[in-house]
């Protein structure tokens, strides 16, 4: 059974940093691209970033480009996102997700974690 | 940047057919994915690549995509179908979600 478990969320001050992790199990992690998707309280879904299975290719939403860095450690089956220069508008539940049926980053997400809440406040 | 437009809300009588639209410029040339999200839960993929159903998704859920509009159709709507529904495409190496449509089953 595929499992994605996010951690690392919490309260951080404006301008601060936080690193989220997503521990994966139940599949060959390195064969699958991964993404982060966020959802601000009471709002819709927003794609944040994606990374290829090897980690060699990364993609970002304009809203986080230059501030967030996605990475992965295939030896630990773990996905990360380093979030710097955090703003109030980054407050959201952050989900990791992937396309289990294709492995591609450019596809629909049929596997999701339960999310971790990041709150940015002054 | 590419934008997807969904109605804020859609209502359907119990047992009838609900249609949720997703508008975008020439969206028919893209693969559209649909998610169902209930309060406090992670999204669930209900349609991928326009009309394909993942395993475990009832046949009552179907999708179509042409021109500037993609449509998620839910037949024989049930109370358990009440949820937010989001469409999703990829454009220029960027993921794009619609704003979401709240489905109410009357």
GROMACS .gro file of C-alpha atoms in nm:
model
  228
    1UNK     CA    1   0.000   0.000   0.000
    2UNK     CA    2   0.131   0.342  -0.098
    3UNK     CA    3   0.179   0.578   0.193
    4UNK     CA    4   0.292   0.940   0.193
    5UNK     CA    5   0.349   1.102   0.531
    6UNK     CA    6   0.429   1.471   0.558
    7UNK     CA    7   0.598   1.629   0.858
    8UNK     CA    8   0.774   1.947   0.958
    9UNK     CA    9   0.486   2.191   0.959
   10UNK     CA   10   0.433   2.444   1.233
   11UNK     CA   11   0.426   2.811   1.324
   12UNK     CA   12   0.700   3.030   1.181
   13UNK     CA   13   0.755   3.402   1.174
   14UNK     CA   14   0.733   3.610   0.859
   15UNK     CA   15   1.068   3.595   0.683
   16UNK     CA   16   1.160   3.269   0.852
   17UNK     CA   17   1.240   2.926   0.713
   18UNK     CA   18   1.099   2.579   0.742
   19UNK     CA   19   1.173   2.241   0.585
   20UNK     CA   20   0.895   1.995   0.516
   21UNK     CA   21   0.949   1.625   0.464
   22UNK     CA   22   0.738   1.357   0.298
   23UNK     CA   23   0.824   0.997   0.384
   24UNK     CA   24   0.715   0.753   0.115
   25UNK     CA   25   0.655   0.380   0.132
   26UNK     CA   26   0.486   0.105  -0.065
   27UNK     CA   27   0.650   0.180  -0.400
   28UNK     CA   28   0.992   0.221  -0.562
   29UNK     CA   29   1.041   0.585  -0.470
   30UNK     CA   30   1.311   0.666  -0.724
   31UNK     CA   31   1.086   0.558  -1.013
   32UNK     CA   32   0.830   0.830  -0.941
   33UNK     CA   33   0.827   1.205  -0.977
   34UNK     CA   34   0.685   1.387  -0.676
   35UNK     CA   35   0.504   1.714  -0.621
   36UNK     CA   36   0.403   1.951  -0.344
   37UNK     CA   37   0.053   2.100  -0.352
   38UNK     CA   38  -0.079   2.345  -0.093
   39UNK     CA   39  -0.416   2.468   0.023
   40UNK     CA   40  -0.462   2.789   0.217
   41UNK     CA   41  -0.734   2.778   0.486
   42UNK     CA   42  -1.074   2.780   0.321
   43UNK     CA   43  -0.920   2.816  -0.027
   44UNK     CA   44  -0.852   2.598  -0.328
   45UNK     CA   45  -0.559   2.381  -0.429
   46UNK     CA   46  -0.236   2.536  -0.554
   47UNK     CA   47   0.048   2.341  -0.715
   48UNK     CA   48   0.380   2.441  -0.561
   49UNK     CA   49   0.665   2.235  -0.705
   50UNK     CA   50   0.763   1.907  -0.869
   51UNK     CA   51   1.076   1.698  -0.899
   52UNK     CA   52   1.169   1.411  -1.128
   53UNK     CA   53   1.241   1.063  -0.997
   54UNK     CA   54   1.617   1.112  -1.021
   55UNK     CA   55   1.598   1.459  -0.874
   56UNK     CA   56   1.767   1.602  -1.179
   57UNK     CA   57   1.473   1.817  -1.289
   58UNK     CA   58   1.274   2.054  -1.073
   59UNK     CA   59   0.979   2.283  -1.139
   60UNK     CA   60   0.824   2.566  -0.939
   61UNK     CA   61   0.518   2.784  -0.930
   62UNK     CA   62   0.598   3.151  -0.987
   63UNK     CA   63   0.467   3.229  -0.639
   64UNK     CA   64   0.749   3.032  -0.472
   65UNK     CA   65   1.029   3.047  -0.728
   66UNK     CA   66   1.351   3.167  -0.569
   67UNK     CA   67   1.221   3.106  -0.215
   68UNK     CA   68   1.139   2.733  -0.210
   69UNK     CA   69   1.369   2.446  -0.303
   70UNK     CA   70   1.240   2.096  -0.368
   71UNK     CA   71   1.473   1.800  -0.325
   72UNK     CA   72   1.466   1.428  -0.256
   73UNK     CA   73   1.680   1.160  -0.098
   74UNK     CA   74   1.607   0.837  -0.281
   75UNK     CA   75   1.815   0.638  -0.031
   76UNK     CA   76   1.576   0.751   0.242
   77UNK     CA   77   1.257   0.747   0.032
   78UNK     CA   78   1.195   1.104   0.136
   79UNK     CA   79   1.087   1.421  -0.041
   80UNK     CA   80   1.166   1.766   0.095
   81UNK     CA   81   1.083   2.127   0.039
   82UNK     CA   82   1.298   2.397   0.193
   83UNK     CA   83   1.090   2.711   0.238
   84UNK     CA   84   1.272   3.041   0.293
   85UNK     CA   85   1.158   3.403   0.320
   86UNK     CA   86   0.814   3.286   0.425
   87UNK     CA   87   0.518   3.516   0.388
   88UNK     CA   88   0.172   3.522   0.540
   89UNK     CA   89   0.032   3.403   0.208
   90UNK     CA   90   0.237   3.083   0.236
   91UNK     CA   91   0.011   2.975   0.523
   92UNK     CA   92  -0.148   2.652   0.406
   93UNK     CA   93  -0.173   2.278   0.439
   94UNK     CA   94   0.107   2.131   0.231
   95UNK     CA   95   0.048   1.797   0.062
   96UNK     CA   96   0.294   1.574  -0.115
   97UNK     CA   97   0.150   1.383  -0.406
   98UNK     CA   98   0.243   1.170  -0.703
   99UNK     CA   99   0.107   0.996  -1.007
  100UNK     CA  100   0.117   0.628  -0.923
  101UNK     CA  101  -0.030   0.518  -1.254
  102UNK     CA  102   0.231   0.689  -1.470
  103UNK     CA  103   0.522   0.799  -1.251
  104UNK     CA  104   0.536   1.121  -1.447
  105UNK     CA  105   0.541   1.464  -1.286
  106UNK     CA  106   0.320   1.588  -1.572
  107UNK     CA  107   0.010   1.391  -1.484
  108UNK     CA  108  -0.276   1.359  -1.236
  109UNK     CA  109  -0.212   1.280  -0.870
  110UNK     CA  110  -0.365   0.958  -0.746
  111UNK     CA  111  -0.160   0.939  -0.426
  112UNK     CA  112  -0.170   1.212  -0.163
  113UNK     CA  113  -0.044   1.245   0.189
  114UNK     CA  114  -0.265   1.381   0.466
  115UNK     CA  115  -0.087   1.715   0.468
  116UNK     CA  116   0.104   1.925   0.719
  117UNK     CA  117  -0.003   2.274   0.825
  118UNK     CA  118   0.233   2.567   0.792
  119UNK     CA  119   0.134   2.891   0.960
  120UNK     CA  120   0.332   3.206   0.888
  121UNK     CA  121   0.265   3.488   1.127
  122UNK     CA  122   0.431   3.799   1.251
  123UNK     CA  123  -0.038   3.241  -1.708
  124UNK     CA  124  -0.298   2.976  -1.783
  125UNK     CA  125  -0.625   2.996  -1.593
  126UNK     CA  126  -0.906   2.748  -1.526
  127UNK     CA  127  -1.257   2.869  -1.447
  128UNK     CA  128  -1.506   2.664  -1.247
  129UNK     CA  129  -1.847   2.760  -1.112
  130UNK     CA  130  -1.839   2.831  -0.740
  131UNK     CA  131  -2.129   2.599  -0.673
  132UNK     CA  132  -2.338   2.334  -0.843
  133UNK     CA  133  -2.659   2.185  -0.707
  134UNK     CA  134  -2.817   1.856  -0.805
  135UNK     CA  135  -3.122   1.666  -0.684
  136UNK     CA  136  -3.061   1.328  -0.529
  137UNK     CA  137  -3.044   1.064  -0.802
  138UNK     CA  138  -3.007   1.316  -1.084
  139UNK     CA  139  -2.706   1.409  -1.298
  140UNK     CA  140  -2.457   1.678  -1.199
  141UNK     CA  141  -2.225   1.846  -1.446
  142UNK     CA  142  -1.927   2.048  -1.329
  143UNK     CA  143  -1.746   2.251  -1.591
  144UNK     CA  144  -1.388   2.369  -1.617
  145UNK     CA  145  -1.313   2.639  -1.868
  146UNK     CA  146  -0.975   2.723  -2.016
  147UNK     CA  147  -0.828   2.850  -2.340
  148UNK     CA  148  -0.816   2.550  -2.577
  149UNK     CA  149  -0.836   2.315  -2.279
  150UNK     CA  150  -0.936   2.041  -2.522
  151UNK     CA  151  -0.569   2.017  -2.622
  152UNK     CA  152  -0.463   1.935  -2.266
  153UNK     CA  153  -0.512   1.640  -2.033
  154UNK     CA  154  -0.759   1.729  -1.759
  155UNK     CA  155  -0.765   1.564  -1.419
  156UNK     CA  156  -1.045   1.592  -1.162
  157UNK     CA  157  -1.033   1.564  -0.783
  158UNK     CA  158  -1.296   1.529  -0.517
  159UNK     CA  159  -1.221   1.676  -0.176
  160UNK     CA  160  -1.436   1.638   0.134
  161UNK     CA  161  -1.388   1.859   0.443
  162UNK     CA  162  -1.075   1.780   0.637
  163UNK     CA  163  -0.955   1.522   0.385
  164UNK     CA  164  -0.692   1.508   0.116
  165UNK     CA  165  -0.812   1.528  -0.245
  166UNK     CA  166  -0.903   1.209  -0.429
  167UNK     CA  167  -0.845   1.165  -0.802
  168UNK     CA  168  -1.174   1.073  -0.969
  169UNK     CA  169  -1.089   1.126  -1.338
  170UNK     CA  170  -0.749   1.143  -1.507
  171UNK     CA  171  -0.654   1.234  -1.862
  172UNK     CA  172  -1.000   1.365  -1.949
  173UNK     CA  173  -1.213   1.053  -1.904
  174UNK     CA  174  -1.022   0.773  -1.729
  175UNK     CA  175  -1.142   0.646  -1.390
  176UNK     CA  176  -0.889   0.523  -1.134
  177UNK     CA  177  -0.966   0.189  -0.978
  178UNK     CA  178  -1.226   0.217  -0.705
  179UNK     CA  179  -1.403   0.519  -0.855
  180UNK     CA  180  -1.766   0.439  -0.942
  181UNK     CA  181  -1.875   0.434  -1.305
  182UNK     CA  182  -2.115   0.714  -1.216
  183UNK     CA  183  -1.818   0.949  -1.254
  184UNK     CA  184  -1.723   1.037  -1.611
  185UNK     CA  185  -1.536   1.311  -1.791
  186UNK     CA  186  -1.516   1.481  -2.127
  187UNK     CA  187  -1.301   1.752  -2.276
  188UNK     CA  188  -1.338   1.953  -2.595
  189UNK     CA  189  -1.275   2.303  -2.717
  190UNK     CA  190  -1.261   2.543  -2.425
  191UNK     CA  191  -1.452   2.332  -2.173
  192UNK     CA  192  -1.392   2.013  -1.978
  193UNK     CA  193  -1.681   1.855  -1.790
  194UNK     CA  194  -1.706   1.620  -1.497
  195UNK     CA  195  -2.038   1.436  -1.496
  196UNK     CA  196  -2.175   1.259  -1.191
  197UNK     CA  197  -2.473   1.037  -1.266
  198UNK     CA  198  -2.729   0.925  -1.008
  199UNK     CA  199  -2.590   1.168  -0.756
  200UNK     CA  200  -2.570   1.049  -0.397
  201UNK     CA  201  -2.547   1.234  -0.070
  202UNK     CA  202  -2.191   1.107  -0.037
  203UNK     CA  203  -2.093   1.294  -0.355
  204UNK     CA  204  -2.124   1.629  -0.175
  205UNK     CA  205  -1.774   1.774  -0.189
  206UNK     CA  206  -1.550   2.026  -0.357
  207UNK     CA  207  -1.435   1.931  -0.705
  208UNK     CA  208  -1.120   2.064  -0.870
  209UNK     CA  209  -0.998   2.038  -1.226
  210UNK     CA  210  -0.624   2.032  -1.296
  211UNK     CA  211  -0.402   2.065  -1.602
  212UNK     CA  212  -0.036   2.118  -1.678
  213UNK     CA  213   0.072   2.419  -1.883
  214UNK     CA  214   0.428   2.522  -1.963
  215UNK     CA  215   0.575   2.296  -1.692
  216UNK     CA  216   0.338   2.441  -1.435
  217UNK     CA  217   0.050   2.275  -1.256
  218UNK     CA  218  -0.276   2.469  -1.269
  219UNK     CA  219  -0.587   2.402  -1.061
  220UNK     CA  220  -0.931   2.544  -1.109
  221UNK     CA  221  -1.078   2.739  -0.820
  222UNK     CA  222  -1.301   2.450  -0.720
  223UNK     CA  223  -1.675   2.390  -0.738
  224UNK     CA  224  -1.883   2.296  -0.435
  225UNK     CA  225  -2.136   2.027  -0.519
  226UNK     CA  226  -2.454   2.024  -0.313
  227UNK     CA  227  -2.689   1.726  -0.334
  228UNK     CA  228  -3.045   1.833  -0.254
   0.00000   0.00000   0.00000
